[in-house]
Amino acid sequence: MSAAKSRRSGAASIDLVLCAVRGGRLHVLVTTTSAQALPFARCGAEDDPEAVARELARHASGQPAAWMAQGTVMAAKRHPGDAPLSVPFVGVVGPAVEAPRGMAWHPVQALPSLAPRQKAMAESALTTLRLHMDAAPVAFRLLPSVFTLSELQQVYELLLGRRLHKASFRRALQAAYLVAPTDDWRSEGRGRPAQLFRYAPRRRHAGHRSVRFDLLGR
Amino acid sequence: MSAAKSRRSGAASIDLVLCAVRGGRLHVLVTTTSAQALPFARCGAEDDPEAVARELARHASGQPAAWMAQGTVMAAKRHPGDAPLSVPFVGVVGPAVEAPRGMAWHPVQALPSLAPRQKAMAESALTTLRLHMDAAPVAFRLLPSVFTLSELQQVYELLLGRRLHKASFRRALQAAYLVAPTDDWRSEGRGRPAQLFRYAPRRRHAGHRSVRFDLLGR
DNA sequence: CCAATAAGTAACATCACGCAACTAATGTCA
DNA sequence: TGACATTAGTTGCGTGATGTTACTTATTGG
């Protein structure tokens, strides 16, 4: 009911790296029954890989992934299902999703002992998220439907791996017409309450920005 | 000697979408022996997918791909090798690479009749290139080792699908320290000769630019 | 010699960004 | 109750990047 669904050798496996932000760190859902592993399933000839991955996510976390993308196919190293080829899917859910029985969230920086191929897939999840976060609302899918701008900034800082400036972040966000304020505020203990926002992208007049040379270094 | 190497069913195929810019348009290398198809090979349990793809590229075009990335795994529709799963690799070579016997360059916008799964893989190649061009020197690998800035701009315009401004393009390029001028100039018939440049990225002081909200539209 | 063509540059206005300082609203503690 | 800490949110300014226009330079072809 947890990880392996079928271990027939000779077929590719679909592996799920389900991610969530908990306590300011990126976590991955790992099965804890017997050996620890990422959820995976055999992909039959009739199966659609993404459909299998979405079913895995629904089954493993109790709800569908809020966003999902394919990672880099791996063939090297050992896989718990002895699959010759593994197709990883990186999924994303909000921070309030609790791990069901037999599952647990683990920080990516402190993973339990996984089969080496699955360990490699989990460690490359952040790279996959970074690859897509400019073109897909990955950060918003890692948040609840309503969130504060500080929470959004923290997710972006986590994904980018560096600190951002508050004022600049908010100005850029406002210029992009991506969020809409709600009427609610949240008091998080000490400090001024924060206004809650919702992801509500509006049509913008074709932001034709220049080329990105700044990420090319080799 | 061209497309299929082994058609044993039950194993994944590695498919090659080799791209080049010819005459201002993106072209894909297609085999012309018997049925037209993308080069592909069966991927055995011991094979490294990327190594297989690189060998395919070397074999199909006569030289190694200048850059390569994995595309989206596909299982739907018909594949010429009847592979249940296909792992596409998008490769890139310079514009001077001629198609060997049994192969031909075709514009992606006017592909010949391919098996539907391969057709889908070829048509998603541009998306894969766009996904990586900010972090990898894809545009430079589509050019010869020396090139004019106008040629470079044309490649970027092709990849981005929109026109760029000459002055802005060159300023941004200079600020990124990505190219170095050579002592040669090229006279292309009419007009002033263009100086030739080389891709020579130099270490830059961490261009920590802001977040890209401008590509998120939904 | 002049028009056409393409490469390359300069000048200027505008915009985005980094930075710092500020205000606002809440809880804590003496 | 009043000072302080803490977090949210805003404002202003200097600097640098970008968009736009116009200009200069070098070559081919009448």
Coordinates of C-alpha atoms (C1' of nucleotides) in Angstrom, one line a residue:
Chain A
M1 CA 0.0 0.0 0.0
S2 CA 3.0 2.2 0.1
A3 CA 6.0 2.0 -2.2
A4 CA 6.5 -0.7 -4.7
K5 CA 3.4 -1.8 -6.5
S6 CA 4.9 -4.3 -8.7
R7 CA 8.5 -5.4 -8.9
R8 CA 8.5 -7.2 -12.3
S9 CA 11.9 -6.6 -13.6
G10 CA 12.6 -5.4 -17.1
A11 CA 10.2 -2.4 -17.0
A12 CA 10.9 1.2 -16.2
S13 CA 9.8 2.6 -12.8
I14 CA 8.0 5.8 -12.1
D15 CA 9.5 7.4 -9.0
L16 CA 7.9 10.2 -7.0
V17 CA 9.8 13.0 -5.3
L18 CA 7.0 14.8 -3.5
C19 CA 8.2 18.1 -2.1
A20 CA 6.8 20.4 0.6
V21 CA 8.2 23.3 2.6
R22 CA 8.1 22.7 6.3
G23 CA 9.8 24.9 8.8
G24 CA 11.6 26.9 6.2
R25 CA 13.2 23.8 4.7
L26 CA 12.4 21.6 1.7
H27 CA 11.1 18.2 2.6
V28 CA 10.6 15.0 0.6
L29 CA 8.0 12.3 1.4
V30 CA 9.6 9.0 2.2
T31 CA 7.9 5.7 2.9
T32 CA 8.9 4.2 6.3
T33 CA 7.5 0.7 5.9
S34 CA 10.4 -1.8 6.0
A35 CA 13.1 -0.2 4.0
Q36 CA 12.8 3.5 3.4
A37 CA 12.2 4.5 -0.2
L38 CA 10.6 7.0 -2.5
P39 CA 7.1 6.0 -3.6
F40 CA 7.4 4.2 -7.0
A41 CA 5.5 2.0 -9.3
R42 CA 6.2 0.0 -12.3
C43 CA 5.2 1.6 -15.6
G44 CA 3.5 -0.9 -17.9
A45 CA 3.3 -0.6 -21.7
E46 CA -0.2 0.8 -21.5
D47 CA 0.5 3.4 -18.8
D48 CA 1.0 7.1 -19.2
P49 CA 4.0 8.0 -17.0
E50 CA 2.6 11.3 -15.8
A51 CA -0.8 9.6 -15.0
V52 CA 1.1 7.0 -13.0
A53 CA 3.0 9.7 -11.1
R54 CA -0.1 11.6 -10.3
E55 CA -1.8 8.5 -9.0
L56 CA 1.3 7.8 -6.9
A57 CA 1.1 11.3 -5.4
R58 CA -2.6 11.0 -4.7
H59 CA -2.0 7.7 -3.1
A60 CA 1.0 8.6 -1.1
S61 CA -0.1 12.0 0.3
G62 CA -3.9 11.7 0.2
Q63 CA -4.4 14.4 -2.3
P64 CA -3.2 15.3 -5.8
A65 CA 0.0 17.1 -6.3
A66 CA -0.5 20.8 -6.8
W67 CA 2.2 20.9 -9.5
M68 CA 4.4 18.3 -11.1
A69 CA 7.3 18.0 -13.6
Q70 CA 9.5 15.3 -14.9
G71 CA 13.0 14.9 -13.7
T72 CA 16.1 13.4 -15.3
V73 CA 15.8 9.7 -16.2
M74 CA 18.3 7.6 -14.4
A75 CA 19.7 4.1 -15.1
A76 CA 22.8 4.0 -12.9
K77 CA 23.0 2.6 -9.4
R78 CA 20.6 0.4 -7.5
H79 CA 16.9 0.9 -7.5
P80 CA 14.6 -0.6 -4.8
G81 CA 12.5 -2.2 -7.5
D82 CA 15.5 -3.3 -9.6
A83 CA 14.1 -1.3 -12.5
P84 CA 16.6 -0.9 -15.3
L85 CA 15.3 2.6 -15.9
S86 CA 13.6 5.1 -13.6
V87 CA 11.6 8.1 -14.6
P88 CA 11.4 10.5 -11.6
F89 CA 8.6 13.0 -11.2
V90 CA 9.0 16.0 -8.9
G91 CA 5.7 16.9 -7.3
V92 CA 4.7 19.7 -5.0
V93 CA 2.1 20.0 -2.3
G94 CA 1.3 22.7 0.3
P95 CA 2.9 22.8 3.7
A96 CA -0.2 21.7 5.6
V97 CA -0.3 18.2 4.0
E98 CA 0.4 15.6 6.7
A99 CA 2.2 12.4 6.0
P100 CA -0.1 9.4 6.1
R101 CA 0.7 6.2 8.0
G102 CA 3.8 4.6 6.7
M103 CA 5.1 7.9 5.3
A104 CA 7.2 10.7 6.7
W105 CA 8.6 14.0 5.6
H106 CA 12.3 14.3 5.6
P107 CA 14.5 17.3 4.9
V108 CA 16.3 17.0 1.6
Q109 CA 19.5 18.0 3.4
A110 CA 19.1 15.1 5.9
L111 CA 17.6 12.2 3.9
P112 CA 17.4 8.8 5.5
S113 CA 19.2 5.9 3.9
L114 CA 17.7 5.4 0.5
A115 CA 18.7 3.2 -2.4
P116 CA 21.4 5.2 -4.2
R117 CA 19.4 5.9 -7.4
Q118 CA 16.5 7.2 -5.4
K119 CA 18.8 9.3 -3.3
A120 CA 20.2 10.9 -6.5
M121 CA 16.7 11.5 -7.7
A122 CA 15.7 13.2 -4.5
E123 CA 18.8 15.3 -4.4
S124 CA 18.2 16.6 -7.9
A125 CA 14.6 17.6 -7.1
L126 CA 15.6 21.2 -6.2
T127 CA 17.4 21.5 -9.6
T128 CA 14.2 20.5 -11.3
L129 CA 12.1 22.9 -9.3
R130 CA 14.6 25.7 -10.2
L131 CA 14.5 24.8 -13.8
H132 CA 10.7 25.4 -14.0
M133 CA 10.0 28.1 -11.4
D134 CA 10.4 30.9 -13.9
A135 CA 7.8 29.5 -16.2
A136 CA 5.5 27.8 -13.8
P137 CA 4.0 28.9 -10.5
V138 CA 6.0 26.4 -8.5
A139 CA 6.5 28.7 -5.5
F140 CA 2.7 29.3 -5.2
R141 CA 2.0 25.6 -5.3
L142 CA 4.3 25.1 -2.4
L143 CA 2.0 27.5 -0.4
P144 CA -1.6 27.3 0.8
S145 CA -4.2 29.0 -1.3
V146 CA -3.9 32.1 0.9
F147 CA -0.5 33.2 2.2
T148 CA 1.5 36.2 3.3
L149 CA 4.0 37.9 1.1
S150 CA 6.7 37.1 3.7
E151 CA 5.9 33.4 3.3
L152 CA 6.0 33.7 -0.5
Q153 CA 9.4 35.5 -0.3
Q154 CA 10.7 32.7 2.0
V155 CA 9.7 30.1 -0.5
Y156 CA 11.5 32.0 -3.3
E157 CA 14.6 32.3 -1.1
L158 CA 14.5 28.6 -0.5
L159 CA 14.2 27.8 -4.2
L160 CA 16.8 30.3 -5.3
G161 CA 19.2 29.5 -2.5
R162 CA 19.8 33.2 -1.6
R163 CA 18.2 36.1 0.3
L164 CA 16.0 38.6 -1.4
H165 CA 15.3 42.2 -0.6
K166 CA 11.8 42.8 0.8
A167 CA 11.0 46.0 -1.0
S168 CA 12.3 44.8 -4.4
F169 CA 10.5 41.5 -4.1
R170 CA 7.2 43.2 -3.5
R171 CA 7.6 45.8 -6.2
A172 CA 8.5 43.1 -8.8
L173 CA 5.5 41.0 -7.6
Q174 CA 3.1 43.9 -7.9
A175 CA 4.4 44.8 -11.3
A176 CA 3.7 41.3 -12.4
Y177 CA 0.0 41.3 -11.3
L178 CA 0.4 37.8 -9.9
V179 CA -1.4 38.1 -6.5
A180 CA -4.6 39.6 -5.3
P181 CA -5.1 40.7 -1.6
T182 CA -7.8 39.2 0.5
D183 CA -9.6 40.9 3.3
D184 CA -8.0 38.7 5.9
W185 CA -5.0 39.3 8.0
R186 CA -3.0 36.8 10.0
S187 CA -1.4 37.5 13.4
E188 CA 1.5 35.2 13.9
G189 CA 2.2 35.9 17.5
R190 CA 4.6 38.9 17.8
G191 CA 4.8 41.6 15.3
R192 CA 2.4 43.3 13.0
P193 CA -0.3 41.1 11.4
A194 CA 0.3 40.3 7.7
Q195 CA -2.2 40.7 5.0
L196 CA -3.2 37.4 3.2
F197 CA -2.9 37.1 -0.6
R198 CA -4.1 34.7 -3.2
Y199 CA -2.4 33.6 -6.4
A200 CA -4.5 35.3 -9.1
P201 CA -2.4 36.1 -12.2
R202 CA -4.0 38.7 -14.5
R203 CA -3.3 39.2 -18.2
R204 CA -0.3 41.5 -18.6
H205 CA 0.8 43.4 -21.7
A206 CA 3.5 41.0 -22.9
G207 CA 6.4 41.6 -20.6
H208 CA 9.0 41.5 -23.3
R209 CA 12.1 41.6 -21.1
S210 CA 15.6 41.1 -22.5
V211 CA 17.7 38.0 -22.7
R212 CA 19.1 36.4 -19.6
F213 CA 22.9 36.3 -20.0
D214 CA 23.5 36.6 -16.3
L215 CA 23.1 32.9 -15.6
L216 CA 25.5 31.8 -18.2
G217 CA 28.9 31.2 -16.7
R218 CA 30.1 28.1 -18.5
Chain B
M1 CA 23.3 1.7 -39.8
S2 CA 20.8 4.4 -39.4
A3 CA 17.8 4.4 -37.1
A4 CA 16.8 1.3 -35.2
K5 CA 19.6 -0.7 -33.7
S6 CA 17.6 -3.2 -31.9
R7 CA 13.8 -3.7 -31.9
R8 CA 13.5 -6.0 -29.0
S9 CA 10.2 -5.0 -27.4
G10 CA 9.8 -4.4 -23.7
A11 CA 12.7 -2.0 -23.4
A12 CA 12.8 1.7 -23.5
S13 CA 14.1 3.5 -26.5
I14 CA 16.5 6.5 -26.6
D15 CA 15.5 8.9 -29.3
L16 CA 17.6 11.7 -30.7
V17 CA 16.3 15.1 -31.7
L18 CA 19.4 16.6 -33.2
C19 CA 18.9 20.3 -33.9
A20 CA 20.8 22.8 -36.1
V21 CA 20.0 26.3 -37.4
R22 CA 20.1 26.4 -41.1
G23 CA 18.9 29.4 -43.1
G24 CA 17.4 31.1 -40.1
R25 CA 15.2 28.2 -39.2
L26 CA 15.5 25.3 -36.7
H27 CA 16.1 22.0 -38.4
V28 CA 16.0 18.4 -37.1
L29 CA 18.0 15.5 -38.4
V30 CA 15.8 12.7 -39.9
T31 CA 16.8 9.4 -41.4
T32 CA 15.6 8.8 -44.9
T33 CA 16.2 5.1 -45.3
S34 CA 13.0 3.3 -45.8
A35 CA 10.6 5.0 -43.4
Q36 CA 11.6 8.4 -42.1
A37 CA 12.3 8.5 -38.4
L38 CA 14.4 10.1 -35.7
P39 CA 17.6 8.1 -34.9
F40 CA 16.9 5.9 -32.0
A41 CA 18.3 2.9 -30.1
R42 CA 17.1 0.4 -27.6
C43 CA 18.4 1.1 -24.1
G44 CA 19.5 -2.0 -22.4
A45 CA 19.7 -2.5 -18.6
E46 CA 23.4 -1.8 -18.6
D47 CA 23.3 1.3 -20.7
D48 CA 23.6 4.8 -19.6
P49 CA 20.8 6.8 -21.4
E50 CA 22.9 9.9 -22.0
A51 CA 25.8 7.8 -23.3
V52 CA 23.6 6.0 -25.7
A53 CA 22.2 9.4 -26.9
R54 CA 25.7 10.8 -27.4
E55 CA 26.7 7.7 -29.3
L56 CA 23.6 8.1 -31.5
A57 CA 24.5 11.7 -32.2
R58 CA 28.1 10.9 -33.1
H59 CA 26.9 8.1 -35.3
A60 CA 24.1 10.0 -37.0
S61 CA 25.9 13.3 -37.7
G62 CA 29.5 12.3 -37.8
Q63 CA 30.5 14.3 -34.8
P64 CA 29.5 14.6 -31.1
A65 CA 26.7 16.9 -30.2
A66 CA 27.9 20.3 -28.9
W67 CA 25.2 20.2 -26.2
M68 CA 22.5 17.9 -25.1
A69 CA 19.6 17.7 -22.7
Q70 CA 16.9 15.2 -21.9
G71 CA 13.4 15.9 -23.1
T72 CA 10.1 14.6 -21.8
V73 CA 9.6 10.9 -21.6
M74 CA 6.8 9.7 -23.8
A75 CA 4.7 6.5 -23.8
A76 CA 1.7 7.4 -25.8
K77 CA 1.2 6.9 -29.5
R78 CA 3.2 4.7 -31.9
H79 CA 6.9 4.5 -31.9
P80 CA 8.9 3.0 -34.9
G81 CA 10.6 0.5 -32.6
D82 CA 7.4 -0.3 -30.7
A83 CA 9.2 0.8 -27.5
P84 CA 6.8 1.0 -24.6
L85 CA 8.7 4.1 -23.3
S86 CA 10.8 6.6 -25.2
V87 CA 13.4 8.9 -23.7
P88 CA 14.1 11.7 -26.0
F89 CA 17.4 13.6 -26.0
V90 CA 17.6 17.0 -27.6
G91 CA 21.1 17.6 -29.1
V92 CA 22.6 20.6 -30.8
V93 CA 25.3 21.0 -33.5
G94 CA 26.6 23.9 -35.5
P95 CA 25.1 25.0 -38.8
A96 CA 27.9 23.7 -40.9
V97 CA 27.3 20.0 -40.1
E98 CA 26.1 18.3 -43.2
A99 CA 23.7 15.4 -43.1
P100 CA 25.5 12.1 -43.9
R101 CA 24.1 9.6 -46.4
G102 CA 20.7 8.3 -45.4
M103 CA 20.0 11.4 -43.3
A104 CA 18.5 14.8 -44.0
W105 CA 17.9 18.1 -42.2
H106 CA 14.2 19.1 -42.1
P107 CA 12.7 22.3 -40.7
V108 CA 10.8 21.6 -37.5
Q109 CA 7.9 23.6 -39.0
A110 CA 7.8 21.2 -42.0
L111 CA 8.6 17.8 -40.7
P112 CA 8.2 14.7 -42.9
S113 CA 5.8 12.0 -42.0
L114 CA 7.1 10.6 -38.7
A115 CA 5.7 8.1 -36.3
P116 CA 3.4 10.1 -34.1
R117 CA 5.4 9.7 -30.9
Q118 CA 8.6 10.8 -32.7
K119 CA 6.7 13.7 -34.2
A120 CA 5.7 14.8 -30.8
M121 CA 9.2 14.5 -29.5
A122 CA 10.6 16.6 -32.4
E123 CA 8.0 19.3 -31.9
S124 CA 8.8 19.6 -28.2
A125 CA 12.5 20.1 -28.9
L126 CA 12.2 23.9 -29.0
T127 CA 10.5 23.9 -25.6
T128 CA 13.4 21.9 -24.2
L129 CA 15.9 24.3 -25.7
R130 CA 14.1 27.2 -24.3
L131 CA 14.0 25.6 -20.9
H132 CA 17.8 25.4 -20.8
M133 CA 19.0 28.4 -22.7
D134 CA 19.1 30.6 -19.7
A135 CA 21.4 28.3 -17.7
A136 CA 23.3 26.6 -20.6
P137 CA 25.1 28.2 -23.6
V138 CA 22.6 26.5 -26.0
A139 CA 22.7 29.4 -28.5
F140 CA 26.5 29.4 -28.7
R141 CA 26.5 25.6 -29.4
L142 CA 24.2 26.2 -32.3
L143 CA 26.9 28.5 -33.9
P144 CA 30.4 27.8 -35.2
S145 CA 33.3 28.5 -32.9
V146 CA 33.5 32.0 -34.3
F147 CA 30.5 34.0 -35.2
T148 CA 29.2 37.5 -35.7
L149 CA 27.0 39.2 -33.1
S150 CA 24.2 39.5 -35.6
E151 CA 24.3 35.7 -36.1
L152 CA 24.2 35.3 -32.3
Q153 CA 21.2 37.6 -32.1
Q154 CA 19.4 35.7 -34.8
V155 CA 19.8 32.5 -32.9
Y156 CA 18.5 34.1 -29.8
E157 CA 15.5 35.5 -31.7
L158 CA 14.8 32.0 -33.1
L159 CA 15.0 30.4 -29.7
L160 CA 12.9 33.1 -28.0
G161 CA 10.5 33.5 -30.9
R162 CA 10.6 37.2 -30.9
R163 CA 12.7 40.1 -32.2
L164 CA 15.4 41.7 -30.0
H165 CA 16.9 45.2 -30.1
K166 CA 20.4 45.3 -31.5
A167 CA 21.8 47.9 -29.1
S168 CA 20.2 46.4 -26.0
F169 CA 21.3 42.9 -27.0
R170 CA 24.9 43.9 -27.4
R171 CA 25.0 45.9 -24.2
A172 CA 23.7 43.0 -22.2
L173 CA 26.1 40.6 -23.9
Q174 CA 29.0 42.9 -23.1
A175 CA 28.0 43.3 -19.5
A176 CA 27.9 39.5 -19.1
Y177 CA 31.5 39.0 -20.4
L178 CA 30.5 36.0 -22.4
V179 CA 32.3 36.7 -25.7
A180 CA 35.7 37.8 -26.8
P181 CA 36.4 39.5 -30.1
T182 CA 38.8 37.9 -32.5
D183 CA 41.0 39.8 -35.0
D184 CA 39.0 38.6 -38.0
W185 CA 36.2 40.2 -39.8
R186 CA 33.7 38.7 -42.2
S187 CA 32.4 40.5 -45.3
E188 CA 29.0 38.9 -46.2
G189 CA 28.5 40.6 -49.5
R190 CA 26.8 43.9 -49.1
G191 CA 27.1 46.1 -46.0
R192 CA 29.9 46.7 -43.5
P193 CA 32.0 43.6 -42.5
A194 CA 31.1 42.2 -39.1
Q195 CA 33.7 41.4 -36.4
L196 CA 34.0 37.8 -35.4
F197 CA 33.6 36.7 -31.8
R198 CA 34.3 33.6 -29.8
Y199 CA 32.4 32.2 -26.8
A200 CA 34.7 32.9 -23.9
P201 CA 32.8 33.3 -20.6
R202 CA 34.8 35.0 -17.9
R203 CA 34.2 34.9 -14.2
R204 CA 31.8 37.6 -13.1
H205 CA 31.0 39.0 -9.8
A206 CA 27.9 36.9 -9.0
G207 CA 25.2 38.6 -11.0
H208 CA 22.5 38.4 -8.4
R209 CA 19.5 39.5 -10.3
S210 CA 16.0 39.6 -9.0
V211 CA 13.3 37.0 -9.5
R212 CA 11.6 36.4 -12.8
F213 CA 7.9 37.1 -12.3
D214 CA 7.5 38.2 -15.9
L215 CA 7.2 34.7 -17.4
L216 CA 4.5 33.6 -15.0
G217 CA 1.1 34.0 -16.7
R218 CA -0.8 31.0 -15.5
Chain C
dC1 C1' 30.3 59.6 -56.6
dC2 C1' 25.9 58.3 -54.7
dA3 C1' 22.4 55.0 -53.1
dA4 C1' 21.6 50.8 -50.6
dT5 C1' 22.8 47.8 -47.0
dA6 C1' 24.4 46.1 -42.9
dA7 C1' 27.5 46.7 -38.6
dG8 C1' 28.3 49.2 -34.8
dT9 C1' 27.9 53.3 -31.5
dA10 C1' 26.0 57.3 -28.9
dA11 C1' 22.7 59.8 -26.5
dC12 C1' 18.7 60.1 -23.8
dA13 C1' 14.5 58.9 -21.2
dT14 C1' 12.6 55.5 -18.5
dC15 C1' 12.4 51.7 -15.6
dA16 C1' 13.9 48.3 -12.3
dC17 C1' 16.7 47.2 -8.6
dG18 C1' 19.6 47.5 -4.2
dC19 C1' 19.7 50.0 -0.2
dA20 C1' 18.4 52.5 3.8
dA21 C1' 15.3 54.7 6.4
dC22 C1' 10.9 55.2 7.9
dT23 C1' 5.9 54.1 9.6
dA24 C1' 2.5 50.7 11.5
dA25 C1' 0.7 47.2 14.4
dT26 C1' 1.2 43.7 17.5
dG27 C1' 3.2 41.1 21.8
dT28 C1' 6.5 41.1 25.9
dC29 C1' 8.1 42.6 30.0
dA30 C1' 9.4 45.6 33.7
Chain D
dT1 C1' 1.2 51.7 31.4
dG2 C1' 5.0 52.6 28.9
dA3 C1' 9.4 51.3 26.8
dC4 C1' 11.1 47.8 23.8
dA5 C1' 11.4 44.0 20.5
dT6 C1' 9.5 42.1 16.5
dT7 C1' 7.4 41.7 12.1
dA8 C1' 4.8 43.9 8.2
dG9 C1' 4.7 47.3 4.9
dT10 C1' 6.0 51.7 2.5
dT11 C1' 8.8 55.6 0.7
dG12 C1' 12.7 57.9 -1.3
dC13 C1' 17.0 58.0 -3.6
dG14 C1' 21.0 56.6 -6.3
dT15 C1' 22.6 53.6 -9.6
dG16 C1' 22.5 50.6 -13.3
dA17 C1' 20.0 48.2 -17.0
dT18 C1' 16.8 48.6 -20.8
dG19 C1' 14.0 50.6 -24.9
dT20 C1' 14.2 53.8 -28.5
dT21 C1' 16.0 56.8 -31.8
dA22 C1' 19.3 58.5 -34.4
dC23 C1' 23.8 58.6 -35.9
dT24 C1' 28.4 56.9 -37.8
dT25 C1' 31.3 53.5 -40.3
dA26 C1' 32.3 50.3 -43.9
dT27 C1' 31.3 47.8 -47.8
dT28 C1' 28.8 46.5 -52.6
dG29 C1' 26.7 48.0 -56.7
dG30 C1' 25.2 51.1 -60.0

